[in-house]
Coordinates of C-alpha atoms and ligand atoms in Angstrom, one line a residue:
Chain A
M41 CA 11.3 -85.4 -33.8
D42 CA 14.8 -84.5 -34.9
S43 CA 14.0 -80.9 -36.6
L44 CA 16.0 -78.1 -34.9
T45 CA 13.0 -76.0 -35.9
L46 CA 9.2 -76.3 -35.0
I47 CA 6.2 -74.6 -36.2
I48 CA 3.2 -74.7 -33.9
A49 CA -0.2 -74.0 -35.3
E50 CA -3.9 -75.0 -34.2
Q51 CA -5.4 -77.6 -36.3
D52 CA -8.9 -76.2 -35.9
G53 CA -8.2 -72.6 -34.8
S54 CA -7.1 -69.1 -36.1
T55 CA -3.8 -69.9 -38.0
T56 CA -4.7 -69.7 -41.6
S57 CA -3.1 -71.8 -44.3
Q58 CA -1.6 -68.7 -45.6
E59 CA 0.0 -67.8 -42.3
L60 CA 1.3 -71.5 -42.1
L61 CA 3.0 -71.1 -45.5
E62 CA 4.5 -67.8 -44.3
L63 CA 5.7 -69.5 -41.1
V64 CA 7.4 -72.2 -43.2
S65 CA 9.3 -69.5 -45.6
F66 CA 10.4 -67.8 -42.3
A67 CA 11.7 -71.1 -40.6
R68 CA 13.7 -71.8 -43.9
M69 CA 15.5 -68.5 -43.4
L70 CA 16.6 -69.5 -39.9
P71 CA 20.0 -71.0 -39.5
G72 CA 19.5 -74.8 -39.6
G73 CA 15.8 -74.3 -40.5
G74 CA 15.8 -76.1 -43.6
N75 CA 13.3 -78.8 -42.8
P76 CA 11.1 -77.6 -40.0
T77 CA 8.4 -80.0 -38.5
I78 CA 5.1 -78.5 -38.3
V79 CA 3.1 -79.4 -35.1
L80 CA -0.5 -79.3 -35.4
V81 CA -2.5 -79.0 -32.2
G82 CA -6.2 -79.9 -32.2
T83 CA -9.0 -82.6 -32.4
A84 CA -8.5 -85.5 -34.5
R85 CA -11.7 -84.4 -36.7
K86 CA -9.9 -82.4 -39.1
D87 CA -7.6 -83.5 -41.9
R88 CA -5.5 -80.6 -42.0
A89 CA -2.4 -82.6 -41.1
E90 CA -2.3 -84.5 -44.3
K91 CA -3.1 -81.4 -46.3
T92 CA -0.4 -79.4 -44.6
A93 CA 2.3 -82.2 -45.3
A94 CA 1.3 -82.3 -48.8
T95 CA 1.3 -78.4 -49.5
T96 CA 4.7 -77.8 -47.6
G97 CA 6.5 -81.0 -48.0
C98 CA 7.4 -80.6 -44.2
P99 CA 6.8 -83.3 -41.7
V100 CA 3.9 -83.0 -39.7
L101 CA 3.2 -84.0 -36.2
A102 CA -0.6 -83.8 -35.3
L103 CA -1.1 -83.7 -31.4
T104 CA -4.9 -84.6 -30.9
G105 CA -7.4 -84.7 -28.1
D106 CA -11.1 -83.8 -27.8
H107 CA -9.7 -81.1 -25.1
L108 CA -7.7 -79.3 -27.7
G109 CA -10.7 -78.2 -30.0
L110 CA -10.7 -74.7 -28.6
Y111 CA -7.6 -72.9 -27.9
N112 CA -6.5 -73.2 -24.1
P113 CA -3.0 -72.0 -23.0
E114 CA -2.3 -74.6 -20.5
A115 CA -3.6 -77.5 -22.4
F116 CA -1.8 -76.5 -25.6
C117 CA 1.5 -75.7 -23.9
D118 CA 1.4 -79.2 -22.0
A119 CA 0.5 -80.9 -25.1
V120 CA 3.6 -79.5 -27.0
L121 CA 5.9 -79.8 -24.0
E122 CA 5.0 -83.6 -23.7
A123 CA 5.5 -84.0 -27.4
L124 CA 9.0 -82.2 -27.2
G125 CA 10.0 -84.7 -24.7
D126 CA 13.8 -84.1 -24.3
T127 CA 14.3 -83.0 -27.7
E128 CA 15.9 -79.7 -27.8
P129 CA 14.6 -77.4 -30.7
A130 CA 16.6 -74.3 -31.7
W131 CA 13.6 -72.2 -32.8
I132 CA 9.9 -72.6 -32.3
C133 CA 7.8 -70.5 -34.7
L134 CA 4.1 -69.4 -34.2
A135 CA 2.1 -66.9 -36.0
H136 CA 1.8 -63.5 -34.3
T137 CA -2.1 -64.0 -33.7
S138 CA -4.1 -63.9 -30.6
T139 CA -3.1 -67.5 -30.0
G140 CA 0.2 -67.3 -30.9
V141 CA 1.2 -64.4 -28.8
D142 CA -0.7 -66.0 -25.9
L143 CA 1.1 -69.3 -26.1
A144 CA 4.7 -68.3 -27.2
P145 CA 5.6 -66.6 -23.6
R146 CA 4.4 -69.7 -21.8
L147 CA 6.3 -72.2 -23.9
A148 CA 9.4 -70.0 -23.6
V149 CA 9.3 -69.9 -19.7
N150 CA 8.8 -73.8 -19.8
L151 CA 11.8 -74.2 -22.2
G152 CA 14.1 -71.6 -20.7
A153 CA 13.8 -69.8 -24.2
T154 CA 13.8 -66.5 -25.3
C155 CA 10.4 -65.0 -26.5
I156 CA 10.6 -62.6 -29.5
T157 CA 7.2 -61.5 -30.6
A158 CA 5.9 -59.6 -33.9
V159 CA 8.9 -60.5 -35.9
E160 CA 9.0 -59.0 -39.4
G161 CA 12.6 -59.4 -40.5
I162 CA 15.5 -61.8 -40.2
S163 CA 19.2 -61.7 -40.9
G164 CA 21.2 -64.7 -39.5
T165 CA 20.1 -65.1 -35.9
T166 CA 19.0 -61.2 -35.8
L167 CA 15.3 -60.7 -35.8
T168 CA 13.7 -57.4 -36.7
R169 CA 10.5 -56.1 -35.1
A170 CA 8.8 -52.7 -35.1
V171 CA 8.6 -50.5 -32.0
C172 CA 6.9 -47.2 -30.9
A173 CA 3.7 -47.7 -33.3
G174 CA 6.0 -48.8 -36.1
R175 CA 8.0 -45.6 -36.0
Y176 CA 11.3 -47.5 -35.5
C177 CA 12.6 -51.1 -36.3
A178 CA 14.6 -52.7 -33.8
D179 CA 17.1 -55.7 -34.1
F180 CA 17.2 -58.5 -31.3
T181 CA 19.7 -61.1 -31.0
P182 CA 18.5 -64.2 -28.5
S183 CA 21.1 -65.2 -26.1
T184 CA 19.6 -68.7 -25.3
A185 CA 19.9 -71.9 -26.9
C186 CA 16.2 -72.0 -27.9
T187 CA 14.0 -69.0 -29.0
V188 CA 10.3 -68.8 -29.4
V189 CA 9.3 -66.4 -32.2
T190 CA 6.0 -65.0 -33.3
V191 CA 6.1 -64.1 -36.9
L192 CA 3.8 -61.1 -38.0
P193 CA 1.3 -62.3 -40.7
G194 CA 2.1 -60.8 -44.0
A195 CA 5.7 -60.1 -43.3
F196 CA 7.0 -62.9 -45.2
P197 CA 6.1 -64.2 -48.6
P198 CA 4.3 -67.5 -48.2
L199 CA 6.0 -70.7 -49.5
P200 CA 4.6 -71.6 -52.9
A201 CA 2.4 -74.7 -52.5
S202 CA 4.6 -77.6 -53.3
T203 CA 4.2 -80.3 -55.8
D204 CA 6.9 -82.4 -54.2
T205 CA 6.6 -85.3 -52.2
A206 CA 4.3 -84.7 -49.0
G207 CA 6.2 -84.8 -45.9
P208 CA 5.5 -87.7 -43.2
V209 CA 2.6 -87.2 -40.9
E210 CA 2.5 -88.7 -37.5
H211 CA -0.7 -88.6 -35.2
R212 CA -0.2 -88.7 -31.5
A213 CA -3.2 -88.6 -29.1
V214 CA -2.7 -86.5 -26.1
S215 CA -4.6 -87.0 -22.8
P216 CA -5.9 -84.1 -21.0
G217 CA -4.3 -82.9 -17.9
P218 CA -5.3 -80.7 -15.1
C219 CA -6.1 -77.2 -16.4
R220 CA -7.1 -74.2 -14.2
S221 CA -8.8 -72.3 -17.0
R222 CA -11.4 -73.5 -19.3
T223 CA -12.3 -72.3 -22.8
L224 CA -16.1 -72.4 -23.1
G225 CA -16.8 -71.2 -26.5
I226 CA -16.5 -68.5 -29.5
A227 CA -19.0 -66.2 -30.3
E228 CA -19.5 -63.3 -32.8
N229 CA -19.1 -60.0 -31.1
T230 CA -22.6 -58.2 -31.2
H231 CA -21.2 -54.7 -31.4
R232 CA -20.1 -55.2 -35.0
D233 CA -21.7 -54.3 -38.4
S234 CA -20.3 -54.1 -41.7
S235 CA -21.1 -50.4 -42.5
L236 CA -17.6 -50.1 -44.0
K237 CA -17.8 -53.3 -46.4
D238 CA -19.5 -51.6 -49.5
A239 CA -17.7 -48.4 -49.5
E240 CA -15.4 -47.3 -52.3
V241 CA -13.8 -44.8 -50.4
I242 CA -13.0 -44.8 -46.6
V243 CA -11.8 -41.6 -44.9
S244 CA -10.5 -42.8 -41.5
A245 CA -9.9 -41.0 -38.3
G246 CA -6.9 -41.8 -36.0
R247 CA -6.1 -40.3 -32.5
G248 CA -4.3 -37.5 -34.3
V249 CA -7.7 -35.7 -35.1
G250 CA -7.2 -34.6 -31.4
T251 CA -10.9 -34.0 -30.2
R252 CA -14.3 -35.6 -30.7
E253 CA -15.5 -32.3 -32.4
N254 CA -12.9 -32.9 -35.1
I255 CA -14.5 -36.0 -36.4
S256 CA -16.9 -33.6 -38.3
M257 CA -14.0 -32.5 -40.6
I258 CA -13.5 -36.3 -41.4
R259 CA -17.3 -36.8 -42.1
E260 CA -17.3 -33.8 -44.3
L261 CA -14.3 -35.1 -46.2
A262 CA -16.1 -38.5 -46.7
G263 CA -19.1 -36.5 -47.8
V264 CA -17.2 -35.3 -50.9
F265 CA -17.0 -38.8 -52.4
P266 CA -19.9 -41.0 -53.6
R267 CA -20.1 -44.3 -51.9
A268 CA -17.9 -43.3 -49.1
A269 CA -17.8 -44.2 -45.4
V270 CA -15.9 -43.0 -42.1
G271 CA -13.4 -45.5 -40.7
A272 CA -11.4 -45.1 -37.5
S273 CA -8.5 -46.6 -35.5
R274 CA -9.1 -48.5 -32.5
P275 CA -8.2 -45.6 -30.0
V276 CA -10.9 -43.4 -31.7
C277 CA -13.5 -46.1 -30.9
D278 CA -12.2 -46.7 -27.4
L279 CA -12.3 -42.9 -26.7
G280 CA -16.1 -43.1 -28.0
W281 CA -15.5 -40.6 -30.9
L282 CA -16.9 -43.0 -33.1
G283 CA -18.6 -46.6 -32.6
Y284 CA -16.7 -49.6 -32.9
A285 CA -18.5 -50.4 -36.2
H286 CA -16.2 -48.0 -37.8
Q287 CA -12.9 -49.8 -36.5
V288 CA -10.5 -50.9 -39.1
G289 CA -7.9 -53.5 -38.4
S290 CA -6.8 -56.8 -37.1
T291 CA -9.5 -56.7 -34.4
G292 CA -12.0 -54.5 -36.4
Q293 CA -12.7 -54.8 -39.9
T294 CA -10.6 -55.8 -43.1
V295 CA -11.3 -53.3 -45.8
S296 CA -9.9 -52.9 -49.4
P297 CA -11.7 -49.9 -50.9
K298 CA -10.4 -48.1 -53.9
L299 CA -9.4 -45.2 -51.8
Y300 CA -8.2 -45.1 -48.2
I301 CA -7.5 -41.7 -46.5
A302 CA -5.9 -42.1 -43.1
C303 CA -6.1 -38.9 -40.9
G304 CA -4.0 -38.8 -38.0
I305 CA -3.1 -42.6 -38.0
S306 CA 0.2 -43.7 -37.1
G307 CA 0.2 -46.8 -38.9
A308 CA 0.5 -49.4 -36.2
I309 CA 0.6 -53.1 -37.5
Q310 CA -2.9 -54.1 -36.2
H311 CA -4.4 -51.1 -38.0
L312 CA -2.4 -51.8 -41.3
A313 CA -3.5 -55.3 -41.1
G314 CA -7.1 -54.1 -41.7
M315 CA -6.5 -51.7 -44.7
R316 CA -3.3 -52.7 -46.4
G317 CA -5.1 -54.2 -49.2
S318 CA -6.8 -50.7 -50.2
Q319 CA -6.1 -49.7 -54.0
L320 CA -4.7 -46.3 -53.1
I321 CA -3.7 -45.1 -49.7
I322 CA -3.2 -41.4 -48.8
A323 CA -1.9 -40.5 -45.5
I324 CA -2.1 -37.0 -43.6
N325 CA 0.1 -37.0 -40.6
A326 CA 1.9 -34.3 -38.7
D327 CA 5.1 -36.7 -38.0
P328 CA 7.1 -37.2 -41.3
D329 CA 8.4 -40.3 -39.7
A330 CA 5.0 -42.0 -39.1
A331 CA 4.8 -45.5 -40.1
I332 CA 1.8 -45.1 -42.3
F333 CA 4.0 -43.2 -44.8
R334 CA 5.7 -46.4 -45.4
F335 CA 2.5 -47.7 -46.8
A336 CA 0.9 -44.7 -48.4
H337 CA 1.0 -43.9 -52.1
Y338 CA 0.8 -40.2 -51.3
G339 CA 1.7 -38.7 -48.1
I340 CA 1.0 -35.3 -46.7
V341 CA 2.9 -34.1 -43.7
E342 CA 0.7 -31.6 -42.2
D343 CA -1.3 -30.8 -39.0
L344 CA -4.7 -32.0 -40.0
T345 CA -6.5 -29.3 -38.0
T346 CA -5.1 -26.6 -40.2
F347 CA -4.8 -28.8 -43.3
L348 CA -8.2 -30.3 -43.6
P349 CA -10.0 -27.1 -43.8
I350 CA -7.9 -25.9 -46.5
L351 CA -8.4 -29.2 -48.3
L352 CA -12.2 -29.0 -47.9
E353 CA -12.1 -25.4 -49.4
E354 CA -10.1 -26.6 -52.3
L355 CA -12.5 -29.5 -52.8
R356 CA -15.5 -27.2 -52.8
G357 CA -14.0 -24.5 -55.0
G358 CA -12.7 -26.9 -57.5
Chain B
M177 CA -9.6 -59.7 -2.6
K178 CA -6.0 -58.5 -3.3
I179 CA -5.2 -57.2 -7.0
L180 CA -2.1 -56.2 -8.3
A181 CA -2.0 -53.7 -11.5
C182 CA 1.2 -53.6 -13.5
V183 CA 1.8 -50.0 -15.0
K184 CA 4.5 -49.1 -17.2
Q185 CA 5.6 -45.5 -18.0
V186 CA 6.2 -44.7 -21.7
P187 CA 6.9 -41.7 -23.8
D188 CA 4.0 -39.7 -24.6
S189 CA 4.8 -39.7 -28.2
S190 CA 7.6 -41.4 -30.0
D191 CA 8.5 -38.4 -32.3
T192 CA 10.3 -36.8 -29.4
M193 CA 12.6 -39.8 -29.0
A194 CA 16.1 -40.2 -30.7
I195 CA 18.3 -42.8 -31.7
T196 CA 21.6 -42.9 -30.0
P197 CA 24.7 -42.1 -32.0
E198 CA 25.7 -45.8 -32.3
G199 CA 22.3 -46.8 -33.4
S200 CA 21.8 -49.2 -30.5
R201 CA 18.7 -47.7 -28.7
V202 CA 15.9 -45.2 -28.7
V203 CA 16.2 -43.1 -26.0
P204 CA 14.4 -40.0 -24.6
T205 CA 15.3 -36.4 -25.3
A206 CA 14.7 -33.1 -23.3
A207 CA 11.5 -32.7 -25.1
T208 CA 10.2 -36.2 -24.1
V209 CA 7.0 -36.1 -21.7
F210 CA 6.2 -39.6 -19.9
R211 CA 2.8 -41.0 -18.9
M212 CA 1.3 -44.3 -18.2
N213 CA 1.0 -46.9 -20.9
R214 CA -2.6 -46.5 -22.1
Y215 CA -3.3 -50.3 -21.9
D216 CA -2.3 -50.3 -18.4
E217 CA -4.7 -47.5 -17.8
F218 CA -7.3 -49.8 -18.9
A219 CA -5.9 -52.6 -16.3
L220 CA -5.9 -50.3 -13.5
E221 CA -9.3 -49.0 -14.2
E222 CA -10.6 -52.6 -14.3
A223 CA -8.7 -53.3 -10.9
L224 CA -10.4 -50.2 -9.4
L225 CA -13.9 -51.3 -10.6
M226 CA -13.5 -54.7 -9.0
K227 CA -12.6 -52.9 -6.0
E228 CA -15.8 -50.8 -6.1
R229 CA -17.9 -54.3 -6.7
I230 CA -16.1 -56.4 -4.3
P231 CA -16.0 -55.4 -0.7
G232 CA -12.6 -55.6 1.2
T233 CA -10.6 -55.5 -2.0
E234 CA -7.2 -53.9 -2.0
V235 CA -5.4 -52.8 -5.3
H236 CA -1.8 -52.5 -5.4
A237 CA 0.2 -51.0 -8.2
V238 CA 3.7 -52.0 -9.4
T239 CA 6.1 -50.4 -12.0
V240 CA 9.5 -51.4 -13.0
G241 CA 11.8 -48.5 -14.3
P242 CA 14.2 -45.8 -13.6
E243 CA 13.5 -43.0 -11.2
R244 CA 11.2 -41.2 -13.6
A245 CA 8.8 -44.1 -13.5
G246 CA 7.8 -43.0 -10.1
S247 CA 5.5 -40.3 -11.4
T248 CA 3.5 -42.9 -13.2
L249 CA 3.1 -44.9 -10.0
R250 CA 2.3 -41.9 -8.2
R251 CA -0.5 -41.3 -10.9
A252 CA -1.7 -44.8 -10.2
L253 CA -2.0 -43.9 -6.4
E254 CA -3.9 -40.7 -7.6
T255 CA -6.3 -42.8 -9.4
G256 CA -7.2 -44.9 -6.5
A257 CA -4.6 -47.4 -6.1
D258 CA -4.2 -48.3 -2.3
H259 CA -0.4 -49.0 -2.5
G260 CA 2.6 -48.7 -4.8
I261 CA 5.7 -50.5 -5.4
H262 CA 8.4 -49.1 -7.4
I263 CA 11.0 -51.7 -8.6
L264 CA 13.7 -49.4 -9.3
T265 CA 16.1 -50.2 -12.4
P266 CA 19.0 -48.2 -13.7
E267 CA 18.0 -45.8 -16.7
V268 CA 20.6 -47.2 -19.0
A269 CA 19.8 -50.9 -18.5
Y270 CA 17.9 -52.6 -21.4
L271 CA 15.4 -54.8 -19.8
D272 CA 13.7 -57.5 -21.7
P273 CA 10.2 -58.5 -20.9
F274 CA 11.5 -61.6 -19.3
A275 CA 13.5 -59.3 -16.9
V276 CA 10.6 -57.3 -16.2
A277 CA 8.3 -60.2 -15.6
S278 CA 10.8 -61.8 -13.3
L279 CA 11.2 -58.6 -11.3
I280 CA 7.4 -58.3 -10.8
A281 CA 7.3 -62.1 -10.0
S282 CA 9.8 -61.6 -7.4
W283 CA 7.4 -59.1 -5.7
A284 CA 4.3 -61.1 -6.2
R285 CA 5.3 -64.5 -5.4
T286 CA 4.8 -64.3 -1.7
R287 CA 2.0 -61.9 -1.7
D288 CA -1.0 -63.9 -2.3
Y289 CA -2.6 -61.7 -5.1
D290 CA -5.9 -63.1 -6.4
L291 CA -5.5 -61.3 -9.6
I292 CA -2.5 -59.7 -11.4
L293 CA -3.6 -57.3 -14.1
A294 CA -1.4 -55.9 -17.0
G295 CA -2.1 -54.0 -20.1
V296 CA -2.1 -56.3 -23.4
M297 CA 1.1 -54.4 -24.6
A298 CA 3.4 -51.5 -23.8
E299 CA 3.0 -48.8 -26.5
D300 CA 6.8 -48.4 -26.8
D301 CA 8.2 -51.7 -27.0
M302 CA 5.1 -53.5 -28.2
E303 CA 6.2 -56.9 -27.2
G304 CA 2.8 -58.1 -25.6
Q305 CA 4.4 -60.7 -23.4
T306 CA 5.0 -59.4 -19.9
G307 CA 1.8 -60.7 -18.5
Q308 CA 2.0 -64.1 -20.0
L309 CA 5.6 -64.5 -19.0
L310 CA 4.7 -63.6 -15.4
A311 CA 1.8 -66.0 -15.4
A312 CA 4.2 -68.7 -16.6
I313 CA 7.1 -67.8 -14.1
L314 CA 4.4 -67.9 -11.2
D315 CA 2.8 -70.9 -12.8
L316 CA -0.7 -69.3 -12.8
P317 CA -3.4 -69.3 -15.5
C318 CA -3.5 -66.4 -17.8
V319 CA -6.2 -65.0 -20.0
T320 CA -5.0 -62.5 -22.5
S321 CA -6.8 -59.5 -24.5
V322 CA -9.7 -59.5 -21.8
M323 CA -12.8 -57.3 -23.1
E324 CA -15.1 -58.4 -20.2
A325 CA -14.4 -59.7 -16.7
R326 CA -16.9 -60.7 -14.2
V327 CA -15.5 -62.0 -10.6
R328 CA -17.4 -64.4 -8.6
P329 CA -15.4 -64.2 -5.3
A330 CA -17.4 -66.8 -3.5
D331 CA -16.4 -69.5 -6.1
N332 CA -13.0 -68.1 -6.4
E333 CA -13.4 -67.9 -10.2
I334 CA -13.8 -65.4 -13.0
D335 CA -15.8 -65.2 -16.1
L336 CA -13.9 -63.6 -19.1
E337 CA -14.3 -62.6 -22.7
R338 CA -11.3 -62.3 -24.7
E339 CA -11.1 -60.7 -28.1
I340 CA -9.5 -62.9 -30.9
E341 CA -9.2 -62.2 -34.5
G342 CA -12.2 -61.2 -37.1
G343 CA -14.5 -59.7 -34.4
L344 CA -14.8 -62.8 -32.5
R345 CA -14.9 -63.2 -28.7
M346 CA -13.8 -66.2 -26.7
S347 CA -15.3 -67.1 -23.4
V348 CA -13.0 -68.4 -20.7
L349 CA -13.6 -69.5 -17.0
T350 CA -10.5 -69.4 -14.9
R351 CA -9.7 -70.2 -11.3
M352 CA -8.1 -67.4 -9.3
P353 CA -5.1 -66.6 -8.6
A354 CA -4.6 -65.7 -12.3
V355 CA -3.2 -63.1 -14.6
L356 CA -5.1 -61.0 -16.8
T357 CA -4.0 -58.9 -19.7
I358 CA -6.4 -56.2 -20.5
Q359 CA -7.3 -55.0 -23.9
S360 CA -8.2 -51.3 -24.7
G361 CA -11.8 -50.4 -24.7
I362 CA -12.9 -52.6 -21.7
N363 CA -13.7 -49.6 -19.7
T364 CA -13.4 -45.8 -19.5
P365 CA -10.4 -44.9 -17.2
R366 CA -11.1 -42.4 -14.7
Y367 CA -9.1 -39.3 -13.8
P368 CA -7.5 -38.9 -10.4
S369 CA -10.0 -37.6 -7.9
L370 CA -8.9 -34.7 -5.6
S371 CA -9.2 -36.9 -2.6
H372 CA -7.0 -39.5 -3.9
V373 CA -4.5 -36.8 -5.1
L374 CA -4.3 -35.4 -1.4
R375 CA -4.0 -38.8 -0.1
A376 CA -1.4 -39.9 -2.6
R377 CA 0.7 -36.8 -1.5
R378 CA 1.2 -38.1 1.8
Q379 CA 1.6 -41.7 0.9
A380 CA 5.1 -42.9 0.3
F381 CA 5.4 -46.0 -2.0
E382 CA 7.7 -48.8 -1.4
V383 CA 11.0 -48.9 -3.5
M384 CA 13.1 -52.0 -4.3
A385 CA 16.2 -51.0 -5.9
M386 CA 17.5 -53.6 -8.5
D387 CA 21.0 -52.9 -9.5
G388 CA 23.8 -55.0 -10.9
P389 CA 23.6 -58.6 -10.0
A390 CA 20.0 -58.4 -8.6
L391 CA 18.9 -57.6 -12.2
P392 CA 17.9 -60.6 -14.1
G393 CA 20.1 -61.0 -17.0
P394 CA 18.1 -60.4 -20.4
L395 CA 17.5 -63.3 -22.5
S396 CA 18.1 -61.2 -25.7
R397 CA 20.0 -58.2 -26.5
C398 CA 18.8 -55.3 -28.7
T399 CA 21.7 -54.8 -31.3
G400 CA 20.4 -51.9 -33.3
V401 CA 17.6 -49.4 -33.9
R402 CA 16.8 -47.4 -37.1
L403 CA 13.8 -45.6 -38.7
P404 CA 12.4 -47.9 -41.5
E405 CA 12.9 -47.1 -45.0
I406 CA 10.1 -45.4 -46.7
S407 CA 9.1 -47.4 -49.6
S408 CA 9.9 -45.9 -53.0
Q409 CA 6.5 -46.3 -54.4
G410 CA 5.2 -43.6 -52.2
V411 CA 5.2 -39.7 -52.9
I412 CA 5.4 -37.1 -50.2
I413 CA 3.6 -34.1 -51.8
A414 CA 5.7 -31.0 -51.2
G415 CA 4.6 -27.3 -50.9
T416 CA 2.7 -24.8 -48.8
P417 CA -0.3 -26.3 -47.3
R418 CA -2.5 -24.6 -50.2
E419 CA -0.3 -26.2 -52.8
K420 CA -0.4 -29.5 -51.2
A421 CA -4.2 -29.4 -51.0
R422 CA -4.5 -28.4 -54.7
E423 CA -2.0 -31.3 -55.8
L424 CA -4.2 -33.7 -53.6
V425 CA -7.4 -32.6 -55.4
R426 CA -5.6 -33.0 -58.8
I427 CA -4.6 -36.5 -57.8
L428 CA -8.3 -37.4 -56.9
H429 CA -9.4 -36.1 -60.1
E430 CA -6.8 -38.0 -62.0
H431 CA -8.0 -41.2 -60.4
A432 CA -11.5 -40.0 -61.1
F433 CA -12.6 -40.2 -57.4
L434 CA -14.2 -36.9 -57.6
A435 CA -17.4 -36.3 -59.9
Ligands
LIG525 C1 -4.2 -57.0 -29.8 C2 -4.5 -55.5 -30.4 C3 -5.2 -55.3 -31.4 C4 -5.6 -54.2 -32.0 N1 -6.2 -53.9 -33.0 C5 -6.4 -52.8 -33.5 C6 -7.3 -52.5 -34.8 O1 -8.0 -53.4 -35.0 N2 -7.3 -51.1 -35.3 C7 -6.6 -50.2 -34.8 O2 -6.7 -49.3 -35.5 N3 -5.8 -50.5 -33.8 C8 -5.6 -51.8 -33.1 N4 -4.8 -51.8 -32.1 C9 -4.0 -50.6 -31.6 C10 -2.8 -50.3 -32.4 O3 -1.5 -51.1 -31.8 C11 -2.4 -48.8 -32.4 O4 -2.5 -48.4 -31.0 C12 -3.6 -47.9 -32.9 O5 -3.8 -48.4 -34.3 C13 -3.0 -46.6 -33.1 O6 -4.0 -45.7 -33.3 P1 -3.7 -44.2 -34.0 O7 -2.7 -44.4 -35.0 O8 -5.0 -43.5 -34.2 O9 -2.9 -43.6 -32.7 P2 -1.6 -43.1 -32.4 O10 -0.8 -44.3 -32.6 O11 -1.6 -42.4 -31.2 O12 -1.2 -42.2 -33.6 C14 -1.6 -41.0 -33.9 C15 -1.0 -40.2 -35.0 O13 -1.5 -38.9 -35.3 C16 -0.4 -38.2 -35.5 N5 -1.0 -36.7 -35.2 C17 -1.1 -36.3 -34.1 N6 -1.7 -34.8 -34.2 C18 -1.7 -34.6 -35.4 C19 -2.2 -33.5 -36.1 N7 -2.7 -32.4 -35.4 N8 -2.3 -33.6 -37.5 C20 -1.9 -34.7 -38.1 N9 -1.5 -35.8 -37.6 C21 -1.3 -35.8 -36.2 C22 0.6 -38.5 -34.7 O14 1.8 -38.1 -35.6 C23 0.5 -40.0 -34.7 O15 1.2 -40.7 -35.9 C24 -4.5 -53.2 -31.5 C25 -3.5 -53.5 -30.5 C26 -3.4 -54.6 -30.0 C27 -2.4 -54.7 -28.9

């Protein structure tokens, strides 16, 4: 393996093909990242390695073992470290997913590398990421020889699937080592339902609604539209103001209604991940610099506790 | 059992923060109010619930930060932590997650904690890696985004559910000692109780001042901070609240959302 840049993804797990193609286009923007090697970790049962080599044109190294079917931090980290041997990559890229952000810091410590997470921009060796609920973006420059990066899904355009020659594929069997944790299985979370799936209009409440009582204003606003539902940011569900069935976002539901009205929602990436595909986005927020306004088609900078009653009045009067 | 809960002080709301004139950092202003990172409140609560369930359990809280972070540590004691450790760092220093994790590791290494709990991420820096780094530095197993934890002290094991994408949960079993990062919603964080507040008032916490050479050098530098550009396609509706409401109603009619 002589690439200076590596991409690591699960063979069977949560990194989607789309995310993999985004990782390749990100890697190509890195200094010396022209020809990244894609390391796929998983069981030998899937043929993802060949497919990946064909669609990306990149060399693919498939690390396989029966113990690698479900993600386990120690097993995955050991497999990658063993494959690296004494090669010294400059960049290791993973998707910013539950797996990527779990594995990246462990790899970094073992390689004496910097770890920079949730990256959404790059210029030279400077990586840009959001801070403070997306209100600011900050630039980071690594000071180590190797940097482990998790790349935010959706931040970079996916590499167009190539018709060029497929990259070479190498399969390497990995034997299991001792692990102190064991991954037992994956199951659907029973608290979920898909009440939001069929709605054409979703009116969502964020922490900015302030109190449980104010949720009634959100319900009232939703009630104005036919086929409408009430959505929520995660903290609103954590606070028990609305049930988890209402949660929109990376760990809730992904929705793409015709209209999404975000009330008192800051626009954190995990929320955006669940509603960015909405056709029309309207945001109501008291903070003119809230990140949600970057994604809204129409923005209203107001305190919603005073503005929503006026809006409801106008809607009824009109 | 001995549990260490990592708590970070963060600004209550980022709209009271300001960018330094050189554009290199986001800093607090006179209007900034600080509080405990909410994800760490869930981690601390989980530690306190374990203490209630498992006799003989002791909960320590540690924070890394400047002088003012002491109030967050005090809050942890008021909420029920038995002992507090303040790893005191200069206000101006930029500490990357690796530096923070190294400092916590230097405290925890020789103190035989069975579990170290941290929030999944800090609301201000949003790196989401301190727990994982800490585990790797101490060579401990780590389980992230924990939504359910059942300790079996007799077996020295813990059954966990971690949250992954698409509404799925992953079941994991780990041996202790281990590091867990706690996701929001796992429990309902309690408020400080009067008895704990009174106890915390009398109780000193340990302060370890870390300055100059004692500070681990950061592995990355923050070179600039700015407000992101607002996309040009978006329209901010202007006017009085009434005018804005009327304009919004007009737009909703225009797009045929209203009957
Ligand atoms: C692994 C992981 C997964 C996550 N998954 C999800 C997810 O699926 N969905 C999700 O939503 N979040 C998720 N989060 C949390 C996410 O990072 C944010 O913390 C969350 O989305 C913030 O919710 P919010 O916008 O309601 O609250 P805040 O960020 O607190 O924002 C509140 C907003 O309300 C505004 N406001 C306050 N008062 C008023 C007022 N009176 N009038 C008008 N505006 C007001 C403020 O200006 C602010 O912008 C996840 C986090 C992690 C770490």
